Amino acid sequence: MEEKINKKRLYTFLGIVFTMSWLLVAVIPLSGNKYGSVISLIILSVLMLIPALSSILTRIITKEGFKNMYLKPRFKKNIKYYLIAYFMTNIFIILGAVVFFIIFPRTLDLNLTTFSESLKNNGITIDAKVIFIAQLAQGILIGPIINIIFTLGEELGWRGYLLQKLSKECSVQKSIIISGIIWGIWHAPIIAMGHNYGTGYVGAPWLGIFAMIVFCVVCGSYLSYLAIKTQSAIPCAIAHSAINAFAGISLCLYKGTPNPFIGPSPTGVIGGSIFILVGIYCYVKAGKINKPFEEELVSNK
């Protein structure tokens, strides 16, 4: 009986989150706008809140109540995970960029030539190095919290709800993979519009959608492990915010036009190489916790 109820809640959540999300994204082309317009940016910001809203609606519709929403910070004994989320996430991004520029040293432009030209084309006359340093400082110091309202909107749905429900149906490791795939597919419409990978590349938009699914599985493993160890979505939101705020910093140092599937940003296979290793590590660690871990995950304590 309980298994049927859990599946009902799982499918209800997925139905609501995908229906609401994709209908909202459809407003962009239907209103005559393109990806990157002011309207599209507003819509994409609202989009990030829908997973949390879907969790709330599912809890109301299925009469589940609001226990285990993963809103409690649970700082006690979990400070190290908050520090990892706040500081190490940016370090993973930086190290991935370092790996990329070691492999492709000719693309490294410490004079910020391409970035400077881009600023001038947009009518910005401030020195490129000043802007780069400001963005670097902002990304490190406040990047992990600058978008936290919106990233918490996602994490309360994906890690705070979906992961819990999946963990009752299968192992934690399978739950991490499946939730990552679902998270990646959720991005499909905006990837098709040009989010992260642009348009016009070979295999568009399917290659971009596939790359996003892989990225979400890898990052989802890291974020899921944070959620599981702390029983809170808040450190996940901090790490997620850091990724969103800091992911593009390495592009300022790139000479020419980068290939988003390779790097230097973390969405590329080489730029994201450190995240891949971290994701694998978190996936393996989660598997070692196994059943006791699942019981901890779904507890109401």
mmCIF file of C-alpha atoms in Angstrom:
data_model
loop_
_atom_site.group_PDB
_atom_site.id
_atom_site.type_symbol
_atom_site.label_atom_id
_atom_site.label_comp_id
_atom_site.label_asym_id
_atom_site.label_seq_id
_atom_site.Cartn_x
_atom_site.Cartn_y
_atom_site.Cartn_z
ATOM 1 C CA MET A 1 0.000 0.000 0.000
ATOM 2 C CA GLU A 2 2.753 2.412 0.994
ATOM 3 C CA GLU A 3 4.658 1.538 -2.189
ATOM 4 C CA LYS A 4 1.641 2.489 -4.324
ATOM 5 C CA ILE A 5 1.270 5.776 -2.443
ATOM 6 C CA ASN A 6 4.944 6.572 -2.980
ATOM 7 C CA LYS A 7 4.676 5.870 -6.724
ATOM 8 C CA LYS A 8 1.563 8.022 -6.931
ATOM 9 C CA ARG A 9 3.408 10.902 -5.290
ATOM 10 C CA LEU A 10 6.428 10.369 -7.535
ATOM 11 C CA TYR A 11 4.391 10.377 -10.746
ATOM 12 C CA THR A 12 2.260 13.288 -9.560
ATOM 13 C CA PHE A 13 5.372 15.352 -8.916
ATOM 14 C CA LEU A 14 6.881 14.504 -12.296
ATOM 15 C CA GLY A 15 3.615 15.264 -14.089
ATOM 16 C CA ILE A 16 3.280 18.643 -12.417
ATOM 17 C CA VAL A 17 6.924 19.716 -12.733
ATOM 18 C CA PHE A 18 7.241 18.841 -16.428
ATOM 19 C CA THR A 19 3.832 20.178 -17.441
ATOM 20 C CA MET A 20 4.254 23.506 -15.652
ATOM 21 C CA SER A 21 7.890 23.916 -16.666
ATOM 22 C CA TRP A 22 7.591 23.130 -20.352
ATOM 23 C CA LEU A 23 4.400 25.180 -20.732
ATOM 24 C CA LEU A 24 6.198 28.126 -19.148
ATOM 25 C CA VAL A 25 9.203 27.743 -21.460
ATOM 26 C CA ALA A 26 6.846 27.564 -24.449
ATOM 27 C CA VAL A 27 5.798 31.133 -23.652
ATOM 28 C CA ILE A 28 9.206 32.348 -24.899
ATOM 29 C CA PRO A 29 8.796 31.410 -28.593
ATOM 30 C CA LEU A 30 4.998 31.810 -28.540
ATOM 31 C CA SER A 31 5.406 35.420 -27.405
ATOM 32 C CA GLY A 32 7.880 36.098 -30.216
ATOM 33 C CA ASN A 33 10.920 36.193 -27.938
ATOM 34 C CA LYS A 34 14.229 34.377 -28.267
ATOM 35 C CA TYR A 35 16.617 32.913 -25.724
ATOM 36 C CA GLY A 36 18.635 35.734 -24.181
ATOM 37 C CA SER A 37 15.888 38.366 -24.328
ATOM 38 C CA VAL A 38 14.799 40.122 -21.142
ATOM 39 C CA ILE A 39 11.491 38.259 -21.159
ATOM 40 C CA SER A 40 13.243 34.905 -21.572
ATOM 41 C CA LEU A 41 15.593 35.633 -18.670
ATOM 42 C CA ILE A 42 12.635 36.462 -16.415
ATOM 43 C CA ILE A 43 10.847 33.279 -17.485
ATOM 44 C CA LEU A 44 13.952 31.155 -16.861
ATOM 45 C CA SER A 45 14.284 32.631 -13.373
ATOM 46 C CA VAL A 46 10.665 31.713 -12.600
ATOM 47 C CA LEU A 47 11.305 28.281 -14.116
ATOM 48 C CA MET A 48 13.829 27.509 -11.375
ATOM 49 C CA LEU A 49 11.114 27.919 -8.739
ATOM 50 C CA ILE A 50 8.764 25.374 -10.309
ATOM 51 C CA PRO A 51 10.360 22.194 -8.839
ATOM 52 C CA ALA A 52 9.778 23.524 -5.306
ATOM 53 C CA LEU A 53 6.245 24.596 -6.218
ATOM 54 C CA SER A 54 5.620 21.146 -7.717
ATOM 55 C CA SER A 55 6.766 19.544 -4.480
ATOM 56 C CA ILE A 56 4.345 21.699 -2.495
ATOM 57 C CA LEU A 57 1.435 21.010 -4.862
ATOM 58 C CA THR A 58 2.150 17.276 -4.818
ATOM 59 C CA ARG A 59 2.200 17.263 -1.025
ATOM 60 C CA ILE A 60 -1.181 19.022 -0.988
ATOM 61 C CA ILE A 61 -2.797 16.913 -3.721
ATOM 62 C CA THR A 62 -1.640 13.586 -2.267
ATOM 63 C CA LYS A 63 -2.209 14.731 1.326
ATOM 64 C CA GLU A 64 1.390 13.939 2.196
ATOM 65 C CA GLY A 65 1.938 16.950 4.400
ATOM 66 C CA PHE A 66 5.097 18.980 4.714
ATOM 67 C CA LYS A 67 7.466 16.802 6.729
ATOM 68 C CA ASN A 68 10.901 16.086 5.307
ATOM 69 C CA MET A 69 10.935 19.042 2.932
ATOM 70 C CA TYR A 70 14.685 19.351 3.490
ATOM 71 C CA LEU A 71 14.290 23.013 4.434
ATOM 72 C CA LYS A 72 15.979 22.666 7.822
ATOM 73 C CA PRO A 73 19.648 23.705 7.601
ATOM 74 C CA ARG A 74 20.836 21.034 10.083
ATOM 75 C CA PHE A 75 24.126 22.827 10.759
ATOM 76 C CA LYS A 76 25.009 20.558 13.678
ATOM 77 C CA LYS A 77 27.732 18.109 12.602
ATOM 78 C CA ASN A 78 27.337 19.257 8.994
ATOM 79 C CA ILE A 79 29.422 22.445 8.887
ATOM 80 C CA LYS A 80 32.090 20.744 6.768
ATOM 81 C CA TYR A 81 29.526 19.996 4.061
ATOM 82 C CA TYR A 82 28.446 23.642 4.036
ATOM 83 C CA LEU A 83 32.083 24.680 3.677
ATOM 84 C CA ILE A 84 32.529 22.199 0.834
ATOM 85 C CA ALA A 85 29.431 23.535 -0.895
ATOM 86 C CA TYR A 86 30.455 27.178 -0.420
ATOM 87 C CA PHE A 87 34.149 27.052 -1.254
ATOM 88 C CA MET A 88 35.040 23.740 -2.896
ATOM 89 C CA THR A 89 32.447 24.040 -5.671
ATOM 90 C CA ASN A 90 34.280 27.058 -7.084
ATOM 91 C CA ILE A 91 37.603 25.278 -6.654
ATOM 92 C CA PHE A 92 36.277 22.344 -8.709
ATOM 93 C CA ILE A 93 35.374 24.808 -11.480
ATOM 94 C CA ILE A 94 38.784 26.520 -11.307
ATOM 95 C CA LEU A 95 40.677 23.214 -11.349
ATOM 96 C CA GLY A 96 38.646 22.034 -14.329
ATOM 97 C CA ALA A 97 39.608 25.205 -16.198
ATOM 98 C CA VAL A 98 43.269 24.676 -15.231
ATOM 99 C CA VAL A 99 43.148 21.152 -16.679
ATOM 100 C CA PHE A 100 41.605 22.531 -19.870
ATOM 101 C CA PHE A 101 44.220 25.264 -20.355
ATOM 102 C CA ILE A 102 47.049 22.818 -19.640
ATOM 103 C CA ILE A 103 45.751 20.617 -22.453
ATOM 104 C CA PHE A 104 45.008 23.593 -24.734
ATOM 105 C CA PRO A 105 47.599 26.218 -23.703
ATOM 106 C CA ARG A 106 47.212 28.245 -26.917
ATOM 107 C CA THR A 107 43.624 29.105 -25.979
ATOM 108 C CA LEU A 108 44.701 30.808 -22.737
ATOM 109 C CA ASP A 109 44.624 34.588 -23.069
ATOM 110 C CA LEU A 110 45.821 36.345 -19.932
ATOM 111 C CA ASN A 111 45.414 39.685 -21.721
ATOM 112 C CA LEU A 112 41.679 38.995 -21.997
ATOM 113 C CA THR A 113 41.684 40.045 -25.653
ATOM 114 C CA THR A 114 38.478 38.282 -26.724
ATOM 115 C CA PHE A 115 36.714 39.263 -23.510
ATOM 116 C CA SER A 116 37.772 42.894 -23.983
ATOM 117 C CA GLU A 117 36.472 42.920 -27.547
ATOM 118 C CA SER A 118 33.172 41.467 -26.379
ATOM 119 C CA LEU A 119 32.824 44.227 -23.765
ATOM 120 C CA LYS A 120 33.561 46.933 -26.345
ATOM 121 C CA ASN A 121 30.996 45.456 -28.748
ATOM 122 C CA ASN A 122 28.432 45.799 -25.973
ATOM 123 C CA GLY A 123 29.383 49.422 -25.312
ATOM 124 C CA ILE A 124 31.269 48.722 -22.067
ATOM 125 C CA THR A 125 34.418 50.840 -21.766
ATOM 126 C CA ILE A 126 35.610 49.646 -18.346
ATOM 127 C CA ASP A 127 38.952 47.818 -18.462
ATOM 128 C CA ALA A 128 38.404 44.076 -19.020
ATOM 129 C CA LYS A 129 40.858 43.110 -16.275
ATOM 130 C CA VAL A 130 38.959 45.209 -13.734
ATOM 131 C CA ILE A 131 35.696 43.508 -14.660
ATOM 132 C CA PHE A 132 37.322 40.081 -14.613
ATOM 133 C CA ILE A 133 38.769 40.614 -11.125
ATOM 134 C CA ALA A 134 35.411 41.932 -9.907
ATOM 135 C CA GLN A 135 33.596 38.907 -11.336
ATOM 136 C CA LEU A 136 36.192 36.564 -9.858
ATOM 137 C CA ALA A 137 35.850 38.110 -6.394
ATOM 138 C CA GLN A 138 32.072 38.183 -6.596
ATOM 139 C CA GLY A 139 31.909 34.554 -7.729
ATOM 140 C CA ILE A 140 34.109 33.360 -4.886
ATOM 141 C CA LEU A 141 32.670 35.499 -2.092
ATOM 142 C CA ILE A 142 28.953 35.785 -2.824
ATOM 143 C CA GLY A 143 28.402 33.523 -5.831
ATOM 144 C CA PRO A 144 27.273 30.617 -3.616
ATOM 145 C CA ILE A 145 24.409 32.679 -2.204
ATOM 146 C CA ILE A 146 23.659 35.246 -4.910
ATOM 147 C CA ASN A 147 21.180 32.946 -6.682
ATOM 148 C CA ILE A 148 20.179 30.856 -3.697
ATOM 149 C CA ILE A 149 16.450 31.691 -3.771
ATOM 150 C CA PHE A 150 16.213 30.313 -7.298
ATOM 151 C CA THR A 151 18.579 27.372 -6.807
ATOM 152 C CA LEU A 152 16.728 26.425 -3.627
ATOM 153 C CA GLY A 153 13.612 26.432 -5.804
ATOM 154 C CA GLU A 154 15.219 23.676 -7.861
ATOM 155 C CA GLU A 155 16.861 21.755 -5.047
ATOM 156 C CA LEU A 156 13.717 21.462 -2.934
ATOM 157 C CA GLY A 157 12.222 19.634 -5.899
ATOM 158 C CA TRP A 158 15.067 17.536 -7.281
ATOM 159 C CA ARG A 159 17.055 16.622 -4.177
ATOM 160 C CA GLY A 160 14.492 17.501 -1.504
ATOM 161 C CA TYR A 161 11.602 15.552 -3.046
ATOM 162 C CA LEU A 162 12.411 13.496 -6.159
ATOM 163 C CA LEU A 163 15.502 11.871 -4.653
ATOM 164 C CA GLN A 164 13.584 10.868 -1.535
ATOM 165 C CA LYS A 165 10.784 9.262 -3.515
ATOM 166 C CA LEU A 166 13.164 7.416 -5.848
ATOM 167 C CA SER A 167 15.160 6.087 -2.888
ATOM 168 C CA LYS A 168 12.057 4.200 -1.749
ATOM 169 C CA GLU A 169 11.801 2.502 -5.136
ATOM 170 C CA CYS A 170 15.443 1.575 -5.756
ATOM 171 C CA SER A 171 18.956 1.900 -4.366
ATOM 172 C CA VAL A 172 20.462 5.276 -3.545
ATOM 173 C CA GLN A 173 22.934 4.956 -6.413
ATOM 174 C CA LYS A 174 20.179 4.250 -8.924
ATOM 175 C CA SER A 175 18.164 7.109 -7.434
ATOM 176 C CA ILE A 176 21.075 9.481 -8.004
ATOM 177 C CA ILE A 177 21.433 8.419 -11.646
ATOM 178 C CA ILE A 178 17.707 8.487 -12.402
ATOM 179 C CA SER A 179 17.156 11.856 -10.711
ATOM 180 C CA GLY A 180 20.130 13.269 -12.641
ATOM 181 C CA ILE A 181 18.709 12.021 -15.947
ATOM 182 C CA ILE A 182 15.294 13.488 -15.133
ATOM 183 C CA TRP A 183 16.908 16.793 -14.152
ATOM 184 C CA GLY A 184 18.798 16.852 -17.453
ATOM 185 C CA ILE A 185 15.714 16.057 -19.547
ATOM 186 C CA TRP A 186 13.851 18.843 -17.735
ATOM 187 C CA HIS A 187 16.354 21.270 -19.320
ATOM 188 C CA ALA A 188 15.677 19.970 -22.863
ATOM 189 C CA PRO A 189 13.505 22.859 -24.159
ATOM 190 C CA ILE A 190 15.918 25.580 -23.050
ATOM 191 C CA ILE A 191 18.911 23.614 -24.350
ATOM 192 C CA ALA A 192 17.140 23.479 -27.720
ATOM 193 C CA MET A 193 16.814 27.271 -27.537
ATOM 194 C CA GLY A 194 20.565 27.693 -27.003
ATOM 195 C CA HIS A 195 21.103 27.495 -23.246
ATOM 196 C CA ASN A 196 24.705 26.485 -22.377
ATOM 197 C CA TYR A 197 25.604 25.072 -25.807
ATOM 198 C CA GLY A 198 24.221 27.609 -28.261
ATOM 199 C CA THR A 199 22.617 26.582 -31.570
ATOM 200 C CA GLY A 200 23.767 25.519 -34.994
ATOM 201 C CA TYR A 201 26.298 22.919 -33.811
ATOM 202 C CA VAL A 202 26.486 19.450 -35.364
ATOM 203 C CA GLY A 203 23.806 17.240 -33.848
ATOM 204 C CA ALA A 204 21.769 20.161 -32.487
ATOM 205 C CA PRO A 205 19.751 20.118 -30.330
ATOM 206 C CA TRP A 206 20.072 16.429 -29.396
ATOM 207 C CA LEU A 207 23.790 16.488 -28.719
ATOM 208 C CA GLY A 208 23.301 19.472 -26.410
ATOM 209 C CA ILE A 209 20.442 17.757 -24.602
ATOM 210 C CA PHE A 210 22.548 14.608 -24.162
ATOM 211 C CA ALA A 211 25.500 16.661 -22.885
ATOM 212 C CA MET A 212 23.210 18.412 -20.400
ATOM 213 C CA ILE A 213 21.887 15.077 -19.141
ATOM 214 C CA VAL A 214 25.455 13.871 -18.551
ATOM 215 C CA PHE A 215 26.314 17.141 -16.788
ATOM 216 C CA CYS A 216 23.217 16.857 -14.572
ATOM 217 C CA VAL A 217 24.017 13.249 -13.643
ATOM 218 C CA VAL A 218 27.566 14.238 -12.679
ATOM 219 C CA CYS A 219 26.615 17.388 -10.756
ATOM 220 C CA GLY A 220 23.508 15.673 -9.432
ATOM 221 C CA SER A 221 25.693 13.019 -7.830
ATOM 222 C CA TYR A 222 27.642 15.723 -5.981
ATOM 223 C CA LEU A 223 24.519 17.635 -4.958
ATOM 224 C CA SER A 224 22.700 14.446 -3.952
ATOM 225 C CA TYR A 225 25.560 13.426 -1.700
ATOM 226 C CA LEU A 226 25.414 16.820 0.024
ATOM 227 C CA ALA A 227 21.663 16.399 0.528
ATOM 228 C CA ILE A 228 21.989 12.867 1.795
ATOM 229 C CA LYS A 229 24.763 13.611 4.293
ATOM 230 C CA THR A 230 23.076 16.734 5.684
ATOM 231 C CA GLN A 231 19.414 15.763 5.137
ATOM 232 C CA SER A 232 18.930 19.301 3.833
ATOM 233 C CA ALA A 233 18.524 20.939 0.425
ATOM 234 C CA ILE A 234 20.241 24.120 1.582
ATOM 235 C CA PRO A 235 23.888 23.064 0.997
ATOM 236 C CA CYS A 236 22.796 21.764 -2.423
ATOM 237 C CA ALA A 237 21.318 25.179 -3.205
ATOM 238 C CA ILE A 238 24.571 26.846 -2.106
ATOM 239 C CA ALA A 239 26.649 24.613 -4.388
ATOM 240 C CA HIS A 240 24.124 25.005 -7.226
ATOM 241 C CA SER A 241 24.256 28.793 -6.863
ATOM 242 C CA ALA A 242 28.048 28.676 -6.961
ATOM 243 C CA ILE A 243 27.955 26.704 -10.211
ATOM 244 C CA ASN A 244 25.511 29.109 -11.836
ATOM 245 C CA ALA A 245 27.448 32.186 -10.723
ATOM 246 C CA PHE A 246 30.983 30.942 -11.437
ATOM 247 C CA ALA A 247 30.648 28.569 -14.398
ATOM 248 C CA GLY A 248 31.395 31.223 -17.025
ATOM 249 C CA ILE A 249 34.442 32.825 -15.386
ATOM 250 C CA SER A 250 36.963 30.761 -17.366
ATOM 251 C CA LEU A 251 35.449 31.951 -20.653
ATOM 252 C CA CYS A 252 36.951 35.382 -19.956
ATOM 253 C CA LEU A 253 40.400 33.814 -20.325
ATOM 254 C CA TYR A 254 39.629 31.987 -23.556
ATOM 255 C CA LYS A 255 41.025 33.243 -26.849
ATOM 256 C CA GLY A 256 38.534 32.932 -29.684
ATOM 257 C CA THR A 257 35.245 31.065 -29.664
ATOM 258 C CA PRO A 258 35.133 28.121 -27.223
ATOM 259 C CA ASN A 259 33.571 24.746 -27.903
ATOM 260 C CA PRO A 260 31.032 24.392 -25.056
ATOM 261 C CA PHE A 261 31.158 20.604 -25.302
ATOM 262 C CA ILE A 262 34.858 20.614 -24.427
ATOM 263 C CA GLY A 263 35.438 23.601 -22.134
ATOM 264 C CA PRO A 264 36.828 25.565 -20.433
ATOM 265 C CA SER A 265 33.490 25.950 -18.606
ATOM 266 C CA PRO A 266 32.355 22.984 -16.439
ATOM 267 C CA THR A 267 29.620 22.040 -18.929
ATOM 268 C CA GLY A 268 32.396 20.788 -21.228
ATOM 269 C CA VAL A 269 33.895 17.319 -20.839
ATOM 270 C CA ILE A 270 37.399 18.641 -20.086
ATOM 271 C CA GLY A 271 36.391 21.827 -18.281
ATOM 272 C CA GLY A 272 34.108 19.650 -16.178
ATOM 273 C CA SER A 273 36.682 16.889 -15.654
ATOM 274 C CA ILE A 274 37.062 17.641 -11.940
ATOM 275 C CA PHE A 275 33.288 17.575 -11.486
ATOM 276 C CA ILE A 276 33.245 14.193 -13.221
ATOM 277 C CA LEU A 277 35.773 12.840 -10.720
ATOM 278 C CA VAL A 278 33.896 14.396 -7.789
ATOM 279 C CA GLY A 279 30.618 12.981 -9.095
ATOM 280 C CA ILE A 280 32.093 9.494 -9.378
ATOM 281 C CA TYR A 281 33.543 9.774 -5.863
ATOM 282 C CA CYS A 282 30.182 10.848 -4.410
ATOM 283 C CA TYR A 283 28.395 8.095 -6.315
ATOM 284 C CA VAL A 284 30.759 5.433 -4.928
ATOM 285 C CA LYS A 285 30.527 6.826 -1.381
ATOM 286 C CA ALA A 286 26.733 6.788 -1.552
ATOM 287 C CA GLY A 287 26.797 3.154 -2.628
ATOM 288 C CA LYS A 288 28.866 2.176 0.393
ATOM 289 C CA ILE A 289 26.290 3.688 2.750
ATOM 290 C CA ASN A 290 23.534 1.752 0.952
ATOM 291 C CA LYS A 291 20.498 0.626 3.035
ATOM 292 C CA PRO A 292 21.255 2.470 6.314
ATOM 293 C CA PHE A 293 21.694 5.541 4.184
ATOM 294 C CA GLU A 294 18.226 5.124 2.650
ATOM 295 C CA GLU A 295 16.673 4.804 6.105
ATOM 296 C CA GLU A 296 18.406 8.007 7.177
ATOM 297 C CA LEU A 297 17.296 9.750 3.992
ATOM 298 C CA VAL A 298 13.608 9.085 4.436
ATOM 299 C CA SER A 299 13.446 9.594 8.181
ATOM 300 C CA ASN A 300 11.459 12.455 9.642
ATOM 301 C CA LYS A 301 13.971 13.265 12.330
#
